[in-house]
Coordinates of C-alpha atoms in Angstrom, one line a residue:
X1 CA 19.8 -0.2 -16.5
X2 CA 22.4 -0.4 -13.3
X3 CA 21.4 -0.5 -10.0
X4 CA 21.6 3.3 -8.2
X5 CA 24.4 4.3 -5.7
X6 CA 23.3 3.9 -2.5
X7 CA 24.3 4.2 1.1
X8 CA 24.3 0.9 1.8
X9 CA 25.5 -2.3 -0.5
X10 CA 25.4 -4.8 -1.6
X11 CA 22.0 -3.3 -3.2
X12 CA 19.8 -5.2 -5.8
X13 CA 16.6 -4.4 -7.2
X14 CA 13.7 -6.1 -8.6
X15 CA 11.7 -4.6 -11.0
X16 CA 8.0 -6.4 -12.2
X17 CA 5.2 -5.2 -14.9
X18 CA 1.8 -5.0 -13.8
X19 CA 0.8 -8.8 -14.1
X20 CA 4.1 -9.8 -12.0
X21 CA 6.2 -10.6 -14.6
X22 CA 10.2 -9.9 -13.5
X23 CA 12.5 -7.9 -15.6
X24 CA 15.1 -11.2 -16.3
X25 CA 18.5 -9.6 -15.8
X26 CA 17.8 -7.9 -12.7
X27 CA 16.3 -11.1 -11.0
X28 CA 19.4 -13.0 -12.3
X29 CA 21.3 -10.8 -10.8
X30 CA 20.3 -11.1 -7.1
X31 CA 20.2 -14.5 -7.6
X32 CA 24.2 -15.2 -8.3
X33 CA 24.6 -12.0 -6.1
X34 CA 24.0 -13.3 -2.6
X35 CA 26.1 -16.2 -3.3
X36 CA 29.2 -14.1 -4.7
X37 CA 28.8 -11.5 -1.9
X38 CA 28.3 -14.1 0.8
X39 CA 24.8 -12.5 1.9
X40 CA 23.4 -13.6 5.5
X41 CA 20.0 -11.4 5.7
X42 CA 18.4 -10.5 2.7
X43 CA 16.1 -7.5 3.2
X44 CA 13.9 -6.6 0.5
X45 CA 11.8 -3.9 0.8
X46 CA 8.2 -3.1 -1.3
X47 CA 7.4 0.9 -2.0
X48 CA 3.3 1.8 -1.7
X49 CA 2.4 4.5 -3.8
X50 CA 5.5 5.5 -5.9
X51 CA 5.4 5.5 -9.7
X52 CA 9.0 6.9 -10.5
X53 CA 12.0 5.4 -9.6
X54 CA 14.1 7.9 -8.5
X55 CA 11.9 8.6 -5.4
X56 CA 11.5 4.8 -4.7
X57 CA 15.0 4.5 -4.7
X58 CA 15.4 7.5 -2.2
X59 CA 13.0 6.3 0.2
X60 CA 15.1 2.9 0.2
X61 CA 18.5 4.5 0.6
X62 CA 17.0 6.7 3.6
X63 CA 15.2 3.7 4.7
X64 CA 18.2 1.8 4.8
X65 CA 21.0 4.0 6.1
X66 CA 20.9 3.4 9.1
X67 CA 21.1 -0.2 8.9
X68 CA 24.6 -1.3 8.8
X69 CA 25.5 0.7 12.1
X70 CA 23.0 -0.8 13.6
X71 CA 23.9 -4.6 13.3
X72 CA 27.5 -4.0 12.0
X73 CA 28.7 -7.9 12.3
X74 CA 25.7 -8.9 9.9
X75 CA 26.4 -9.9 6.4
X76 CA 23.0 -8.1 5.6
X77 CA 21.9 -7.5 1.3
X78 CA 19.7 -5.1 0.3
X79 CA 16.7 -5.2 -2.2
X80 CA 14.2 -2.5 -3.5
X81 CA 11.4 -3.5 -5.5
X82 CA 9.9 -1.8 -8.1
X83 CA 6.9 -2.0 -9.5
X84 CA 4.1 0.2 -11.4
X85 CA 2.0 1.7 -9.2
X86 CA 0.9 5.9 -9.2
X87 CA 1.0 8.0 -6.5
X88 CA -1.2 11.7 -6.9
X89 CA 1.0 14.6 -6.7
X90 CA -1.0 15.9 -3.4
X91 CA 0.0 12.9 -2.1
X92 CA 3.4 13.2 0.1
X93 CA 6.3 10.7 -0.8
X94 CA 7.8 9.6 2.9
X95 CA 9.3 12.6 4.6
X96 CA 9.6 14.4 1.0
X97 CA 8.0 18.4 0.9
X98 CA 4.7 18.1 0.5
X99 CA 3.2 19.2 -2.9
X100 CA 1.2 22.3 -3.3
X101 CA -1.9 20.5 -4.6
X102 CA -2.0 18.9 -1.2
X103 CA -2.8 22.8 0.7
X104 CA -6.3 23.3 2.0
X105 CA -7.2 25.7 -1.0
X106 CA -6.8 23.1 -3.6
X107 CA -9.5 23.0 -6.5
X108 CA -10.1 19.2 -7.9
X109 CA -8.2 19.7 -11.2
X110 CA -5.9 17.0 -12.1
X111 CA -2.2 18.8 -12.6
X112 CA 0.5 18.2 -14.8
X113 CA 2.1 15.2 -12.9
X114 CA -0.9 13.7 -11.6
X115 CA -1.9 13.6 -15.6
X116 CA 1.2 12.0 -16.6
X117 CA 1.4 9.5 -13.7
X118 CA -2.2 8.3 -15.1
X119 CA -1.1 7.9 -18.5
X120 CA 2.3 5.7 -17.3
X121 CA 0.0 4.0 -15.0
X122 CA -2.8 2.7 -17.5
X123 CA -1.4 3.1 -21.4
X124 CA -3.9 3.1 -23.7
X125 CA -5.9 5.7 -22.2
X126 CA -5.2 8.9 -22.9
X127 CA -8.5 10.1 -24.6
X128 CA -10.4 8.9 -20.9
X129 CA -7.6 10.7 -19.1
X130 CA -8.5 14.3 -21.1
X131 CA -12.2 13.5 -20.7
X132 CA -11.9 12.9 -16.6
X133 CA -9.5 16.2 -16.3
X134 CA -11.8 18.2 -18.5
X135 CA -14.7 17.4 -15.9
X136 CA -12.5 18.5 -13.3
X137 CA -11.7 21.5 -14.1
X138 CA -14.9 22.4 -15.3
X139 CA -16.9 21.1 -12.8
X140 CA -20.3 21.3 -14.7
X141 CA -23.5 21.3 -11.7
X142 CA -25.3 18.8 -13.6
X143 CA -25.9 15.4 -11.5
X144 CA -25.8 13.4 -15.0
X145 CA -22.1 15.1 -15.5
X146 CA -20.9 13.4 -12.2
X147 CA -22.5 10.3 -13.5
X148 CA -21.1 10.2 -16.6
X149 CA -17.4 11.2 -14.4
X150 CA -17.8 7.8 -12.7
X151 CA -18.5 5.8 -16.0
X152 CA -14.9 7.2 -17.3
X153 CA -13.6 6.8 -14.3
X154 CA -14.3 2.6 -14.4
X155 CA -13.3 2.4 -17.6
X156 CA -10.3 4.0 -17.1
X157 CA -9.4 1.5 -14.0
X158 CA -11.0 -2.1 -15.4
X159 CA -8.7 -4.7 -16.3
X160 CA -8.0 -5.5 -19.5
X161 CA -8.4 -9.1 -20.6
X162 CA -6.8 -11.4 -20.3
X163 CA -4.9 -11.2 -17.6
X164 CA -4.8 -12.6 -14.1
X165 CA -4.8 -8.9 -12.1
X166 CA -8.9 -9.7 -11.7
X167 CA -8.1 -12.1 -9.2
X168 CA -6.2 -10.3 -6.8
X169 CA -8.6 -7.2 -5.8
X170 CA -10.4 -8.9 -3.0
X171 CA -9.4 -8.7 1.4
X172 CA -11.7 -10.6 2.7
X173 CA -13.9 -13.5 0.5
X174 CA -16.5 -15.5 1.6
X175 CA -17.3 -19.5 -0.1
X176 CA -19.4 -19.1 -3.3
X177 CA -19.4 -15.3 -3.8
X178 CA -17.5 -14.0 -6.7
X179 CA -15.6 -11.4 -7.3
X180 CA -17.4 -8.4 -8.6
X181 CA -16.3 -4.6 -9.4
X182 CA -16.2 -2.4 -6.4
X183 CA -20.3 -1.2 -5.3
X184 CA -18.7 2.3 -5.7
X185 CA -19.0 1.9 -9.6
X186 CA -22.7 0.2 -9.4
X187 CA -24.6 2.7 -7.5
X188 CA -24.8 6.3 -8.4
X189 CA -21.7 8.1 -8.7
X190 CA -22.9 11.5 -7.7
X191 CA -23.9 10.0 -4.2
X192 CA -20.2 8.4 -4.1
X193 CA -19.0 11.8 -4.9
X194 CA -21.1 13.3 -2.2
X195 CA -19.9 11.0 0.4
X196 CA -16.5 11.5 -0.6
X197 CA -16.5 15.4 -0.7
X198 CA -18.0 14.9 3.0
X199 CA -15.1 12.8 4.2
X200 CA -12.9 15.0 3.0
X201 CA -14.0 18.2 4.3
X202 CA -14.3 16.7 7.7
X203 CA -10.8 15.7 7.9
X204 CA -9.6 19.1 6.5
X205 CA -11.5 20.9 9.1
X206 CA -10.0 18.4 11.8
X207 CA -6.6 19.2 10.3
X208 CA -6.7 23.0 9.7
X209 CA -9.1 23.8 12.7
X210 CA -11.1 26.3 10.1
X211 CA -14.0 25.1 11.0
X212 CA -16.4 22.7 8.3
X213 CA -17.0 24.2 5.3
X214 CA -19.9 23.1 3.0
X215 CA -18.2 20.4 0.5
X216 CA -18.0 20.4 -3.5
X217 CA -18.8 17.0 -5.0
X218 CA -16.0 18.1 -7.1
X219 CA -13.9 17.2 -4.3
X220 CA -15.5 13.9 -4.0
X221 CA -15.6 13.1 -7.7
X222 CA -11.4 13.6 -7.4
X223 CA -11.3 11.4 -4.1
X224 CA -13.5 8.7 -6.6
X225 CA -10.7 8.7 -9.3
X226 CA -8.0 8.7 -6.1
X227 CA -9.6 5.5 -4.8
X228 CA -10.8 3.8 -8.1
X229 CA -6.7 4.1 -8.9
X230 CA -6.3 2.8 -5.5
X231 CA -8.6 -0.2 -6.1
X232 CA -6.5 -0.9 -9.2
X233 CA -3.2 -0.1 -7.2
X234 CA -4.0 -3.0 -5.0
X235 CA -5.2 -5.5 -7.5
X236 CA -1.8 -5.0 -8.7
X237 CA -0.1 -5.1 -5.8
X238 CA -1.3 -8.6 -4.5
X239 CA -0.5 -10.0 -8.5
X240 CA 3.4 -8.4 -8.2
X241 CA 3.5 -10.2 -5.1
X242 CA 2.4 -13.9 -5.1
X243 CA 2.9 -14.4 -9.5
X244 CA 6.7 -12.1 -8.8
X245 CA 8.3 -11.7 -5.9
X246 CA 7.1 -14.9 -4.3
X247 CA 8.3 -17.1 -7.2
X248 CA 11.5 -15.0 -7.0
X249 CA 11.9 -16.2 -3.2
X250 CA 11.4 -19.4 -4.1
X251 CA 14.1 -19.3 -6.6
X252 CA 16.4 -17.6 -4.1
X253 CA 16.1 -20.7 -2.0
X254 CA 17.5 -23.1 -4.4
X255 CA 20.0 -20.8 -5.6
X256 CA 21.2 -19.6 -2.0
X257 CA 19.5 -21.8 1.1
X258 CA 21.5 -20.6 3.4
X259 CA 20.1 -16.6 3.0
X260 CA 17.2 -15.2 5.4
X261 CA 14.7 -13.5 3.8
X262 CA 13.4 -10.1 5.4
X263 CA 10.6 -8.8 4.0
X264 CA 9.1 -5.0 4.4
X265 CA 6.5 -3.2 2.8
X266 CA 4.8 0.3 3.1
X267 CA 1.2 0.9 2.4
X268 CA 0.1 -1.3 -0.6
X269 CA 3.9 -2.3 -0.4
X270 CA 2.7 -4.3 3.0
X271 CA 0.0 -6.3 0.7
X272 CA 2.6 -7.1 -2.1
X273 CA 4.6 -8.7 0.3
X274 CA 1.7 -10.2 2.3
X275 CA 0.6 -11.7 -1.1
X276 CA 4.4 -12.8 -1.8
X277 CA 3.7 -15.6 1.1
X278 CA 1.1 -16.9 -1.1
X279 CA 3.2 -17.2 -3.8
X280 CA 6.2 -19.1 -2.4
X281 CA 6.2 -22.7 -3.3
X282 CA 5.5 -26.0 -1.2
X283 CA 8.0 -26.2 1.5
X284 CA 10.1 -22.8 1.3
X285 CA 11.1 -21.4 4.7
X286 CA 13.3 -18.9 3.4
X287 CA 11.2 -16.0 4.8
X288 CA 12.6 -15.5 8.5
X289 CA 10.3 -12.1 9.0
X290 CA 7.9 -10.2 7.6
X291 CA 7.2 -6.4 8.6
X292 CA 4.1 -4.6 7.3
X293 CA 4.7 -0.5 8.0
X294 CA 1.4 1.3 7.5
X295 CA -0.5 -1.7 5.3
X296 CA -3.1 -0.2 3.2
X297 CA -5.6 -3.3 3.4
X298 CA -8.0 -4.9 5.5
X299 CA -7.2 -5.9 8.9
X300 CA -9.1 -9.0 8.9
X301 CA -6.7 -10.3 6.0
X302 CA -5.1 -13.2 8.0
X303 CA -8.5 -14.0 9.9
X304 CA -9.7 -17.6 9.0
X305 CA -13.3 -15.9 10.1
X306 CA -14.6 -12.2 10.0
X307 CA -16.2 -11.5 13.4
X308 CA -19.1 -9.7 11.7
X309 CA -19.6 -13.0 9.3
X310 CA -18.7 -16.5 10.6
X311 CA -18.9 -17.8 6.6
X312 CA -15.7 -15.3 5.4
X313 CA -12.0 -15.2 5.9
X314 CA -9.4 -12.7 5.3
X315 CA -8.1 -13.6 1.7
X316 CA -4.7 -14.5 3.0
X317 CA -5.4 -16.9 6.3
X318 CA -3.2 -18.7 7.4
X319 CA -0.2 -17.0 5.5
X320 CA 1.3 -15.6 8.5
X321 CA 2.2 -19.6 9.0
X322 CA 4.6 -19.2 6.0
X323 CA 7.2 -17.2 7.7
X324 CA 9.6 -19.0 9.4
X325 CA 9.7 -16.0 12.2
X326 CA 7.2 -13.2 12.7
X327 CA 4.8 -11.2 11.0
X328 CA 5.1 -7.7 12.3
X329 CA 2.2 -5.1 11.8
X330 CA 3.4 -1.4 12.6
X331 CA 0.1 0.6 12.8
X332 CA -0.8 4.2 14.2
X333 CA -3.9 6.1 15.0
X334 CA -2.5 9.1 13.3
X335 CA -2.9 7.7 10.1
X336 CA -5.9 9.6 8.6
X337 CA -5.6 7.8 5.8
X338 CA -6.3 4.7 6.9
X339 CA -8.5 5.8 9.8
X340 CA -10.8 7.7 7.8
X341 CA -10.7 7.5 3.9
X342 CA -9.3 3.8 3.7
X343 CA -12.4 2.1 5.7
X344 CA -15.1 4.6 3.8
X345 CA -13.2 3.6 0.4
X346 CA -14.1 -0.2 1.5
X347 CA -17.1 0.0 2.6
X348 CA -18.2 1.4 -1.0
X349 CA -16.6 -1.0 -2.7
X350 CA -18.0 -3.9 -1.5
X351 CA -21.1 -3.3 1.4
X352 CA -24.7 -1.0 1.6
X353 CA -24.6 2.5 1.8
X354 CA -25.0 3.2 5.4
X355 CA -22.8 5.1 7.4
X356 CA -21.5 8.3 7.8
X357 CA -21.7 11.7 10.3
X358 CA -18.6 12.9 12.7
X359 CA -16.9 9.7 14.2
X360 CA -17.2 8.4 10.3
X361 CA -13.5 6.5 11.1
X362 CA -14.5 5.2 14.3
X363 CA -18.1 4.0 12.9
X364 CA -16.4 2.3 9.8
X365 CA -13.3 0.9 11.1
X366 CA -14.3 -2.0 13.4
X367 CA -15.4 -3.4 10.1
X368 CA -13.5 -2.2 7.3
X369 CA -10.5 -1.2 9.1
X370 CA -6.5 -1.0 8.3
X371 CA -3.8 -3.1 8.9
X372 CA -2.1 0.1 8.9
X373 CA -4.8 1.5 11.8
X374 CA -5.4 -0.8 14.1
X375 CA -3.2 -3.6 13.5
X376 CA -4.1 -7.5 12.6
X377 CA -7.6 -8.1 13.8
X378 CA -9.3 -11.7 14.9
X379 CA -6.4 -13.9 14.3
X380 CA -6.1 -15.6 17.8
X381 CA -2.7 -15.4 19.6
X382 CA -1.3 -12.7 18.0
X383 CA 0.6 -10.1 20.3
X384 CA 0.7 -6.3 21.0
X385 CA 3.5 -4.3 21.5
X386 CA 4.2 -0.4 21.9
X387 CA 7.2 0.4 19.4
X388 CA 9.6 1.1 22.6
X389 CA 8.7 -2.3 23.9
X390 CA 9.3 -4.1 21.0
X391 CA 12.9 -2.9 20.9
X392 CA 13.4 -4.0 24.2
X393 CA 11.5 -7.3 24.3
X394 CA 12.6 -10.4 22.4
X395 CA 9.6 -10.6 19.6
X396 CA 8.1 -14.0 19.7
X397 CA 9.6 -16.3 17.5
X398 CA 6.3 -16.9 15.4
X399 CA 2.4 -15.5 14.5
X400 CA 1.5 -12.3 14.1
X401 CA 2.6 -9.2 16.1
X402 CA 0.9 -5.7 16.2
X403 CA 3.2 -3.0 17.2
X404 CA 1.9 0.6 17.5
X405 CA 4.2 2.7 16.5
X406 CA 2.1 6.3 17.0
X407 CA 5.2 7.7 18.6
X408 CA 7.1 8.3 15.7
X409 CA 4.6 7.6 12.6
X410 CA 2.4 10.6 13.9
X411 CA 3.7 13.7 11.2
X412 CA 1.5 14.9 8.4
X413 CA -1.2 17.0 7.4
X414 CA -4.7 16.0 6.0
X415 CA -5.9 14.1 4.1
X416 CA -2.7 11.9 4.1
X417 CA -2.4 12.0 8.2
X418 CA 0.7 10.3 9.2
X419 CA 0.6 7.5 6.3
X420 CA 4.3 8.1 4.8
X421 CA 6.1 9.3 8.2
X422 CA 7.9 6.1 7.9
X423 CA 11.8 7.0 7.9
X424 CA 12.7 6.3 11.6
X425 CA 15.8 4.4 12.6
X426 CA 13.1 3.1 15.2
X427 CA 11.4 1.2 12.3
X428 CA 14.9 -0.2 10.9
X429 CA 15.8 -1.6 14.1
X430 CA 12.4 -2.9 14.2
X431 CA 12.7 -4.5 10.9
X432 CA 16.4 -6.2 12.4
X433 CA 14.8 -7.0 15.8
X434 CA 11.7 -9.0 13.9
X435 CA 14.2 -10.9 11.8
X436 CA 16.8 -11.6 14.9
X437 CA 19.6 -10.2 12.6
X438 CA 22.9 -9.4 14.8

């Protein structure tokens, strides 16, 4: 299939399956490319949640556009990467109309897209998909019915062996404990479901200013098959990035070694490339800057040690020191997202059952907190930055940089908060300014 018109050329993309695997032709193509079109800066962005590739390659060309007049002497190449990952249809695409599944009044049904994007996303599966919509829309009172929900909702999301997508679920790991299946899927479902539904109504009384309303497990037991897909999501995510794209940087360094690599990725986008530095081999320093625009994983990722438990690290320390340039971590407070649901998704999946009440985010976060939230947490030296500053300050040459960038990622209504408000020519010229491209 040919590359889409876009605003900007030269474009390439880069297309992967779900264990990391490139699609040949297209790699082989930005790898003569850069040469025959004399590329400088290579910027290859990574989409978060985005299963069809029509809107990925939207949010690239609108991401991109304003690019070349803003460093019009730069030979600069442009790369979208594609990978399978699902989006829910209540969940808004960057700056695209928001669905109206995503509306206050929404029952917990799974819809027509939403259905289809499941059975792209895990093939196989269609029988579990008709069971998990049928309790949906039914919504049965039973306890035991929400219980058996969360049984097809596991086996709907666990890996199928073999295959090396097991390894790549955990943030943070600590010497000698093993990877397990998210606490979420241990426990009782119906109290996950509870929680969940709680969250949620919460955040949609914060939003709509209705007042709290008493919540439907049902609510919570769609939020459970939400974050169960996103618990595959980023499994995937980290495998696309250090078994693809960083084998696919390494190879663009012998084929071109004069190109600068630019990497940017949104949401679980951020950890694909994150994990990319993982996957370069011994030596590379093709990556000149990395810039993470609302990451959807932990905070502490980069930490050698967690503040709350001097015997883990983040599952990527030390990375940042793979980048020949900075790593740049855009975050903002308006992301509900990943100031609410993100840290009470993590806590399930891997800690007790303990918190909970009104400041749920703020009681949460300090521990299983966002890059996308707060910014890179306990990794010493790194720098803060208000998104203005940034562009007029010189970014320092190396380590990690958090820049809050609340005053233009700050649109969007709950659950979602602010998480795809990520189209700004702000955050373009942030992406030049990291990477020092003129």
């Amino acid at each position: 299939m040919a590359d889409p018109a876009m605003s900007v050329t030269p474009y390439w993309e880069l297309a992967f399956d779900a264990d990391g695997d490139p699609e040949g032709r297209r790699r082989d193509r930005l790898l003569a490319g850069v040469t025959e079109r004399g590329v400088r800066d290579l910027i290859v962005f990574a989409h978060g949640w985005n299963n069809d590739r029509s809107g990925a390659t939207r949010l690239y060309d609108r991401f991109f556009a304003p690019v070349p007049r803003l460093a019009p002497a730069a030979r600069i190449g442009y790369v979208g990467v594609l990978w399978p990952s699902m989006r829910f249809s209540d969940e808004p695409i960057p700056d695209f109309p928001r669905a109206v599944a995503a509306e206050p009044q929404r029952r917990p049904v799974l819809d027509k897209d939403t259905r289809h994007a499941l059975l792209e996303t895990f093939p196989g599966r269609a029988i579990l998909v008709d069971q998990i919509a049928r309790l949906l829309e039914q919504q049965p009172s039973e306890q035991a019915e929400l219980e058996e929900f969360g049984r097809l909702v596991r086996t709907l999301v666990e890996v199928v062996a073999p295959g090396p997508q097991a390894l790549f679920a955990a943030d943070t790991v600590a010497e000698g404990v093993p990877q397990s299946e998210p606490e979420m899927f241990a426990g009782s479902s119906a109290a996950a479901c509870e929680e969940f539904a709680g969250a949620l109504a919460e955040l949609e009384a914060t939003g709509t200013r209705q007042g709290f309303r008493l919540p439907n497990p049902w609510d919570g037991a769609h939020e459970l098959l939400r974050q169960a897909t996103y618990y595959a999501m980023k499994r995937r995510a980290g495998t696309v990035g250090e078994r693809g794209l960083g084998r696919i940087v390494g190879q663009l360094a012998k084929a071109a070694p004069g190109v600068r690599v630019h990497l940017v990725g949104h949401s679980f986008g951020a950890r694909l490339v994150s994990f990319a530095l993982r996957g370069l081999p011994e030596g590379v320093r093709t990556v000149k800057s990395v810039t993470l625009l609302q990451g959807a994983f932990s905070h502490y990722a980069f930490a050698a040690r967690l503040p709350h438990d001097a015997r883990a690290g983040g599952v990527l320390q030390g990375q940042q020191n793979r980048v020949d340039g900075p790593l740049v971590c855009c975050h903002s407070r308006h992301d509900a997202a990943l100031g609410t649901m993100y840290p009470l998704a993590s806590r399930m999946a891997g800690d007790s059952r303990s918190a909970g009440g009104p400041d749920l985010g703020r009681t949460l976060g300090a521990k299983w907190g966002a890059m996308g939230h707060d910014g890179v947490q306990a990794v010493p030296g790194t720098r803060a930055y208000t998104l203005a500053r940034a562009l007029e300050a010189k970014l320092p040459a190396s380590g990690c940089v958090n820049v809050d960038a609340a005053a233009v990622v700050r649109r969007g209504g709950p659950p979602a908060g602010a998480h795809s408000d990520i189209l700004h020519a702000e955050l373009a010229r942030l992406v030049l300014a990291a990477g020092r491209v003129r």
